[in-house]
Short mmCIF file of C-alpha atoms in Angstrom, two decimals:
data_model
loop_
_atom_site.label_atom_id
_atom_site.label_comp_id
_atom_site.label_asym_id
_atom_site.label_seq_id
_atom_site.Cartn_x
_atom_site.Cartn_y
_atom_site.Cartn_z
CA MET D 1 -21.79 6.04 76.14
CA THR D 2 -21.58 5.72 80.00
CA LEU D 3 -19.19 3.88 81.83
CA LYS D 4 -22.17 1.66 83.06
CA GLU D 5 -22.98 0.73 79.74
CA ILE D 6 -19.24 0.04 78.63
CA ALA D 7 -19.20 -2.23 81.54
CA GLU D 8 -22.33 -4.10 80.88
CA ILE D 9 -21.55 -4.60 77.37
CA LEU D 10 -18.39 -5.87 78.10
CA ASP D 11 -19.29 -8.14 81.54
CA ALA D 12 -16.57 -5.60 83.57
CA THR D 13 -16.14 -5.23 87.06
CA ILE D 14 -15.35 -1.88 88.41
CA ILE D 15 -11.82 -1.67 90.46
CA SER D 16 -11.89 1.23 91.51
CA ASP D 17 -14.96 2.58 92.55
CA SER D 18 -14.22 6.72 92.83
CA ASP D 19 -16.45 8.06 89.97
CA ASP D 20 -19.64 8.71 88.83
CA LEU D 21 -20.93 5.86 86.45
CA ASN D 22 -22.99 8.07 84.37
CA VAL D 23 -19.75 10.01 82.92
CA GLN D 24 -19.83 9.64 79.40
CA ILE D 25 -17.40 8.33 77.16
CA VAL D 26 -17.43 9.82 73.48
CA ASN D 27 -15.04 7.72 71.75
CA ALA D 28 -12.13 4.86 72.19
CA CYS D 29 -8.95 3.70 71.57
CA SER D 30 -7.48 0.76 72.01
CA ALA D 31 -3.54 0.12 72.50
CA ASP D 32 -0.62 -0.77 74.66
CA MET D 33 2.26 1.62 73.23
CA MET D 34 1.91 4.57 75.45
CA SER D 35 2.61 6.91 72.74
CA ALA D 36 -0.16 5.59 71.07
CA VAL D 37 -2.11 7.12 73.43
CA LEU D 38 -1.13 10.07 73.54
CA TYR D 39 -0.94 10.75 69.32
CA TYR D 40 -3.76 8.96 68.64
CA HIS D 41 -6.27 10.28 71.56
CA THR D 42 -8.86 12.93 71.87
CA PRO D 43 -10.23 14.09 74.85
CA ASN D 44 -12.92 12.29 76.93
CA SER D 45 -12.21 8.48 75.33
CA LEU D 46 -11.50 4.80 76.57
CA LEU D 47 -8.61 3.11 76.87
CA ILE D 48 -8.67 -0.35 76.54
CA THR D 49 -5.23 -1.86 76.86
CA GLY D 50 -3.11 -5.17 78.64
CA LEU D 51 -0.98 -2.79 80.62
CA THR D 52 -1.57 -2.28 84.40
CA GLN D 53 1.71 -0.44 85.41
CA PRO D 54 1.47 3.34 87.29
CA HIS D 55 2.29 4.79 84.14
CA VAL D 56 -0.71 3.87 82.77
CA ILE D 57 -2.46 5.82 84.75
CA ARG D 58 -0.55 8.75 84.21
CA THR D 59 -0.46 8.67 79.98
CA ALA D 60 -4.27 8.69 80.46
CA GLU D 61 -4.13 11.69 82.78
CA ILE D 62 -1.83 13.53 80.68
CA ALA D 63 -4.31 12.52 77.37
CA GLY D 64 -6.92 13.48 79.02
CA ILE D 65 -8.38 9.32 78.64
CA LYS D 66 -11.73 9.39 80.87
CA THR D 67 -11.68 5.71 81.80
CA ILE D 68 -9.40 2.45 81.28
CA VAL D 69 -10.37 -1.04 81.03
CA PHE D 70 -7.76 -3.54 81.28
CA VAL D 71 -7.96 -6.50 79.32
CA LEU D 72 -7.74 -10.31 79.89
CA ASN D 73 -9.14 -10.19 83.29
CA LYS D 74 -5.65 -8.19 84.05
CA LYS D 75 -5.39 -6.15 87.64
CA PRO D 76 -3.03 -3.17 88.73
CA ASP D 77 -1.30 -3.61 92.22
CA ALA D 78 -2.51 -1.50 94.69
CA LEU D 79 -0.66 1.59 94.47
CA THR D 80 -1.79 2.10 90.75
CA ILE D 81 -5.31 1.46 91.95
CA GLU D 82 -4.58 4.60 94.53
CA LEU D 83 -3.01 6.90 92.23
CA ALA D 84 -6.23 6.51 89.68
CA ARG D 85 -8.35 7.46 92.84
CA GLN D 86 -6.31 10.38 92.90
CA LYS D 87 -6.46 11.28 89.39
CA LYS D 88 -9.77 10.20 89.54
CA ILE D 89 -9.70 7.93 86.46
CA PRO D 90 -12.05 5.14 86.67
CA LEU D 91 -10.62 1.38 86.51
CA LEU D 92 -12.94 -1.49 84.60
CA SER D 93 -11.64 -4.87 83.91
CA THR D 94 -13.00 -7.20 81.92
CA PRO D 95 -12.54 -11.23 80.98
CA CYS D 96 -12.31 -10.15 77.62
CA CYS D 97 -9.34 -9.80 74.96
CA MET D 98 -8.48 -6.46 73.57
CA TYR D 99 -10.12 -7.63 69.96
CA THR D 100 -13.88 -8.66 71.81
CA ALA D 101 -13.81 -5.64 73.79
CA SER D 102 -13.34 -3.44 70.53
CA GLY D 103 -15.58 -5.39 68.84
CA ARG D 104 -18.62 -5.36 70.90
CA LEU D 105 -17.82 -1.52 71.92
CA PHE D 106 -17.85 -0.91 68.06
CA SER D 107 -21.10 -2.82 67.62
CA ALA D 108 -22.61 -0.84 70.38
CA GLY D 109 -21.66 2.21 68.24
CA LEU D 110 -18.78 4.08 70.30
CA PRO D 111 -16.31 5.43 67.79
CA GLY D 112 -12.45 5.55 67.84
CA CYS D 113 -10.53 8.25 68.45
CA LEU D 114 -9.78 9.74 64.71
CA THR D 115 -6.07 10.98 63.80
CA LYS D 116 -5.45 14.19 63.62
CA MET Q 1 -5.93 34.48 76.43
CA ALA Q 2 -5.70 36.36 79.80
CA LEU Q 3 -3.25 34.59 81.87
CA ASN Q 4 -2.82 34.73 85.90
CA ILE Q 5 0.39 35.58 85.65
CA THR Q 6 2.95 38.49 86.25
CA GLY Q 7 6.47 38.32 85.17
CA ASN Q 8 8.41 34.62 84.47
CA ILE Q 9 7.88 31.28 86.37
CA ASP Q 10 10.82 28.61 85.87
CA GLY Q 11 11.49 25.57 87.26
CA ILE Q 12 13.22 22.28 87.18
CA PHE Q 13 12.25 18.80 87.99
CA GLN Q 14 15.14 16.21 88.32
CA LEU Q 15 14.46 12.94 86.57
CA ILE Q 16 15.59 9.28 87.77
CA GLY Q 17 16.44 6.92 85.07
CA GLY Q 18 14.65 3.39 84.89
CA ASN Q 19 12.02 5.29 87.60
CA PHE Q 20 9.21 4.12 85.94
CA SER Q 21 6.81 4.20 88.94
CA THR Q 22 6.96 7.99 89.27
CA ALA Q 23 7.58 8.15 85.65
CA GLY Q 24 5.22 11.38 84.44
CA GLU Q 25 5.11 12.93 87.85
CA ALA Q 26 7.09 16.35 86.59
CA SER Q 27 4.76 16.71 83.56
CA THR Q 28 1.66 15.99 85.59
CA GLN Q 29 3.04 19.19 87.89
CA LEU Q 30 3.35 21.14 84.94
CA LYS Q 31 0.39 20.49 83.54
CA HIS Q 32 -1.46 21.07 87.13
CA LYS Q 33 0.88 24.50 87.04
CA LEU Q 34 -0.21 25.80 83.25
CA ALA Q 35 -4.15 25.37 84.59
CA GLU Q 36 -3.39 27.43 87.67
CA ILE Q 37 -2.56 30.02 85.38
CA GLY Q 38 -5.69 29.81 83.31
CA VAL Q 39 -3.56 28.38 80.34
CA ASP Q 40 -6.33 27.47 77.34
CA GLU Q 41 -6.66 23.51 77.43
CA GLU Q 42 -5.48 22.78 74.06
CA ILE Q 43 -2.22 24.55 74.97
CA ILE Q 44 -1.58 22.45 77.96
CA ARG Q 45 -2.26 19.25 76.46
CA ARG Q 46 0.12 19.92 74.08
CA ALA Q 47 2.74 21.36 76.35
CA THR Q 48 1.91 17.81 78.76
CA ILE Q 49 2.17 15.72 75.80
CA ALA Q 50 5.75 16.93 74.85
CA THR Q 51 7.22 17.05 77.71
CA PHE Q 52 6.03 13.66 78.78
CA GLU Q 53 7.40 11.82 76.28
CA ALA Q 54 10.68 13.81 76.45
CA GLU Q 55 10.53 12.87 79.97
CA MET Q 56 9.84 9.20 79.47
CA ASN Q 57 13.02 8.98 76.76
CA VAL Q 58 14.78 9.81 79.71
CA ILE Q 59 13.38 7.68 82.06
CA ILE Q 60 13.93 5.07 79.25
CA TYR Q 61 17.55 5.92 78.24
CA ALA Q 62 19.20 8.11 80.69
CA ALA Q 63 21.02 7.74 84.10
CA ALA Q 64 19.44 11.02 84.60
CA GLY Q 65 18.29 14.36 83.76
CA TRP Q 66 16.58 17.56 84.34
CA LEU Q 67 13.43 19.07 83.53
CA HIS Q 68 13.50 22.88 83.33
CA TYR Q 69 10.66 25.14 82.49
CA TYR Q 70 10.22 28.67 81.71
CA ILE Q 71 6.56 30.55 81.49
CA THR Q 72 6.07 33.74 80.10
CA PRO Q 73 3.22 35.85 79.07
CA GLU Q 74 3.54 34.53 75.63
CA SER Q 75 4.80 30.93 75.27
CA ILE Q 76 6.26 28.27 77.63
CA LYS Q 77 9.88 27.08 76.78
CA ILE Q 78 10.87 22.90 78.15
CA ARG Q 79 14.62 21.99 78.01
CA ILE Q 80 15.25 18.27 78.96
CA GLU Q 81 18.85 17.47 79.19
CA ASP Q 82 20.00 14.08 80.25
CA MET Q 83 23.44 11.92 81.12
CA GLY Q 84 21.92 9.13 78.91
CA PRO Q 85 23.76 7.55 75.63
CA GLY Q 86 22.89 10.51 72.91
CA ILE Q 87 21.66 9.75 69.87
CA GLU Q 88 23.69 8.41 67.24
CA ASN Q 89 21.78 9.54 63.96
CA ILE Q 90 19.28 12.51 64.88
CA GLU Q 91 17.62 12.39 61.29
CA LEU Q 92 16.51 8.81 61.74
CA ALA Q 93 15.49 9.05 65.64
CA MET Q 94 12.89 11.45 63.95
CA GLN Q 95 11.51 9.00 62.21
CA GLU Q 96 8.31 7.65 62.67
CA GLY Q 97 8.14 4.14 63.94
CA TYR Q 98 12.38 4.00 64.10
CA SER Q 99 13.79 3.20 67.77
CA THR Q 100 16.17 1.43 69.41
CA ALA Q 101 14.39 0.56 72.59
CA PRO Q 102 15.14 -3.15 73.71
CA GLU Q 103 12.20 -5.34 73.93
CA TRP Q 104 11.85 -5.20 77.85
CA VAL Q 105 11.21 -1.35 76.95
CA ARG Q 106 8.27 -2.11 74.44
CA GLU Q 107 6.84 -4.55 76.57
CA MET Q 108 5.86 -1.56 78.87
CA GLY Q 109 4.76 0.14 76.45
CA TRP Q 110 6.92 2.06 75.25
CA GLY Q 111 9.52 2.15 71.88
CA ALA Q 112 7.27 2.33 69.72
CA GLY Q 113 9.21 4.92 67.55
CA MET Q 114 6.87 7.83 68.51
CA GLY Q 115 8.41 9.90 71.02
CA LEU Q 116 10.19 12.54 69.24
CA PRO Q 117 7.91 13.01 66.21
CA ASN Q 118 5.08 13.04 69.02
CA MET Q 119 7.54 15.97 70.81
CA LYS Q 120 8.01 17.85 67.59
CA LYS Q 121 4.31 17.71 66.32
CA ASN Q 122 3.22 19.20 69.87
CA SER Q 123 5.55 21.95 69.73
CA ASP Q 124 5.56 24.92 67.72
CA THR Q 125 9.75 24.95 67.57
CA PHE Q 126 11.95 22.00 68.72
CA THR Q 127 15.19 21.42 68.08
CA VAL Q 128 17.56 18.18 69.54
CA ASP Q 129 21.15 18.68 70.24
CA SER Q 130 22.85 15.29 71.24
CA VAL Q 131 26.52 13.70 71.92
CA VAL Q 132 27.10 10.33 72.14
CA GLY Q 133 28.66 9.36 75.20
CA GLU Q 134 27.48 12.52 77.18
CA GLY Q 135 23.94 13.29 76.42
CA THR Q 136 20.94 14.71 74.73
CA THR Q 137 19.02 17.67 75.02
CA VAL Q 138 15.63 18.85 73.58
CA GLU Q 139 13.97 22.22 73.65
CA MET Q 140 10.98 22.92 73.06
CA VAL Q 141 8.45 26.31 72.84
CA ILE Q 142 5.04 26.34 72.84
CA ASN Q 143 3.81 29.66 72.49
CA PHE Q 144 0.20 30.87 73.75
CA PRO Q 145 -2.32 32.04 71.37
CA MET N 1 -12.53 -16.28 55.06
CA LYS N 2 -9.29 -15.72 53.40
CA VAL N 3 -7.06 -13.05 54.06
CA LYS N 4 -7.65 -11.67 50.45
CA ASP N 5 -11.35 -11.04 51.87
CA LEU N 6 -10.78 -8.84 54.97
CA VAL N 7 -8.07 -7.06 52.09
CA ASP N 8 -10.91 -6.19 49.92
CA GLN N 9 -13.38 -4.96 52.32
CA LEU N 10 -11.19 -2.97 54.26
CA SER N 11 -9.18 -1.51 51.21
CA LEU N 12 -5.90 -2.59 53.18
CA ASP N 13 -2.44 -2.64 51.43
CA VAL N 14 -0.70 -5.17 50.66
CA ARG N 15 2.92 -4.95 51.94
CA SER N 16 4.72 -8.57 51.51
CA PHE N 17 4.31 -11.56 50.63
CA ASN N 18 1.21 -11.93 48.37
CA ASP N 19 0.87 -15.02 48.00
CA GLY N 20 -0.45 -15.35 51.96
CA LEU N 21 -3.63 -13.38 50.67
CA GLY N 22 -5.06 -17.08 50.70
CA ASN N 23 -4.55 -17.95 54.44
CA ASP N 24 -7.53 -19.33 56.37
CA ILE N 25 -8.49 -16.42 59.02
CA THR N 26 -9.28 -18.22 62.14
CA GLY N 27 -9.97 -15.50 64.10
CA ALA N 28 -7.97 -12.40 65.36
CA TYR N 29 -5.87 -10.84 68.03
CA VAL N 30 -4.95 -7.32 68.92
CA SER N 31 -1.84 -6.65 70.95
CA ASP N 32 1.59 -4.01 70.95
CA LEU N 33 2.84 -6.36 73.41
CA LEU N 34 5.09 -9.43 71.71
CA SER N 35 4.89 -11.35 74.56
CA ASP N 36 0.86 -11.18 75.26
CA VAL N 37 0.68 -12.25 71.35
CA MET N 38 3.24 -14.87 71.74
CA GLY N 39 1.34 -16.47 74.80
CA ASN N 40 -2.13 -16.02 73.83
CA SER N 41 -2.68 -15.58 69.67
CA LYS N 42 -4.18 -18.42 68.15
CA LYS N 43 -2.94 -20.41 64.50
CA GLY N 44 -4.76 -18.67 61.53
CA ASN N 45 -5.28 -15.05 63.79
CA VAL N 46 -4.97 -12.09 61.91
CA TRP N 47 -2.97 -9.94 64.11
CA ILE N 48 -4.03 -6.31 64.34
CA THR N 49 -0.83 -3.92 65.96
CA LEU N 50 0.91 -0.42 66.01
CA GLN N 51 4.40 -2.11 66.06
CA THR N 52 6.52 -2.30 62.89
CA HIS N 53 9.37 -3.85 64.55
CA LEU N 54 11.55 -6.72 62.93
CA ASN N 55 10.60 -8.94 66.00
CA ILE N 56 6.67 -8.80 64.72
CA VAL N 57 7.96 -11.21 61.69
CA ALA N 58 9.37 -14.15 63.83
CA VAL N 59 6.44 -13.75 66.23
CA ALA N 60 4.00 -14.16 62.86
CA SER N 61 5.94 -16.74 61.85
CA MET N 62 6.45 -18.73 65.00
CA LYS N 63 2.83 -18.63 65.89
CA ASP N 64 1.43 -19.29 62.21
CA LEU N 65 -0.61 -16.43 62.14
CA SER N 66 -2.18 -15.55 58.70
CA ALA N 67 -1.66 -12.31 58.61
CA ILE N 68 0.22 -9.02 60.52
CA ILE N 69 -2.39 -5.58 60.03
CA ILE N 70 -0.19 -2.29 61.09
CA VAL N 71 -2.68 -0.09 62.18
CA GLY N 72 -2.71 3.50 62.67
CA GLY N 73 -1.12 4.33 59.05
CA ARG N 74 1.99 3.74 60.60
CA GLN N 75 4.94 2.14 58.09
CA ALA N 76 6.26 -0.95 58.63
CA GLN N 77 9.90 -0.48 58.15
CA GLU N 78 12.59 -1.72 55.52
CA GLU N 79 14.11 -4.72 57.38
CA THR N 80 10.53 -5.63 58.52
CA ILE N 81 9.33 -6.08 55.50
CA LYS N 82 12.53 -7.39 53.88
CA LYS N 83 12.30 -9.99 56.60
CA ALA N 84 8.50 -10.62 56.42
CA GLU N 85 9.16 -11.80 52.34
CA GLN N 86 11.71 -14.41 53.45
CA GLU N 87 9.50 -15.80 56.08
CA LYS N 88 6.60 -15.75 53.89
CA VAL N 89 4.88 -13.59 56.48
CA THR N 90 1.78 -10.82 55.15
CA ILE N 91 2.08 -7.24 56.15
CA LEU N 92 -1.02 -5.18 55.48
CA THR N 93 -1.56 -1.59 56.77
CA THR N 94 -4.54 0.66 57.10
CA ALA N 95 -5.13 4.29 58.37
CA LEU N 96 -7.68 2.72 60.82
CA PRO N 97 -6.48 3.06 64.22
CA SER N 98 -6.82 -0.07 66.45
CA PHE N 99 -9.74 -0.10 68.21
CA GLU N 100 -11.91 0.49 64.69
CA ALA N 101 -9.72 -1.71 62.33
CA SER N 102 -10.79 -4.42 65.57
CA GLY N 103 -14.59 -3.15 65.74
CA LYS N 104 -14.92 -4.03 61.79
CA ILE N 105 -13.21 -6.81 61.29
CA TYR N 106 -15.17 -8.33 64.61
CA GLN N 107 -18.18 -7.41 62.65
CA ILE N 108 -16.84 -9.12 59.40
CA LEU N 109 -15.39 -12.27 60.97
CA LYS N 110 -18.81 -12.47 63.27
#
């Protein structure tokens, strides 16, 4: 699934515009606990989260997350956006809650990250 | 795996407790260093995840700490020493889900009780030594294939 | 839709307060942040989370949630289960990660 398709399914706005909208996302992980992202993720994933601090971007980079979607219309501060630009991780913001965002994407065929 | 490395490489980062805005910077720099010398992607992933968890523990619990790394053609060793409260019961701390993190740390997305288990899971050898009231030292080795 | 229906359809493990299986489900909420759940979950929601800490019980009880589903194969701590029995909160567990558990429940409740 491409980033562009994900944005459409979630009625999301793209916060950081640095990247190719056709980047391929292979699976998704919904979490607020960063250790869970490090534990359950597989590379080229989408992270759906309610946290917007800089350490979320760093966690994503270390975990190989390709894109982050913030739920409930949350927007990170300018510093976090700048960090995401540097790390080339596109950021999206959706009005959906984590449940609806996960539900819509799962129903559209995006698989979850499997526990290894 | 042919590494672009002659001799050994080592380095050190200082970590400041409570500094969430730069948390993860040391692990990220280590990640780039490993990529530069051509370490396999999966090994880099394991090493940086283990390092990041250890780095976060210092940020969350300790006043300050140091992250040392030693890269040889065979492996990477990471040693994190902190001036923190120490771990009272290491066996309990190693259990998945056990955490002594305060509520505000949980609200930042840490303190799920997965830190030490995650470090152990991603390293080939893992040791933790702790003295209550003095600090904790974690040592991890990840072998190159 | 009752909690029991979800348990049956997703083969969830029941860890506390069996009597809660008869609770009606009004929807679901997914979050690992207690303040978020306190603020945004609705009465009768099932709460999908990775958190296993004791405090989840108080949140579920205060917000009248129909059940807590702990995902990712994580196990609630003993004290959490004990507290849940006291507070009449049903805790369920599944090996499914959060995204998949939410996705499947979304399809069932839709």
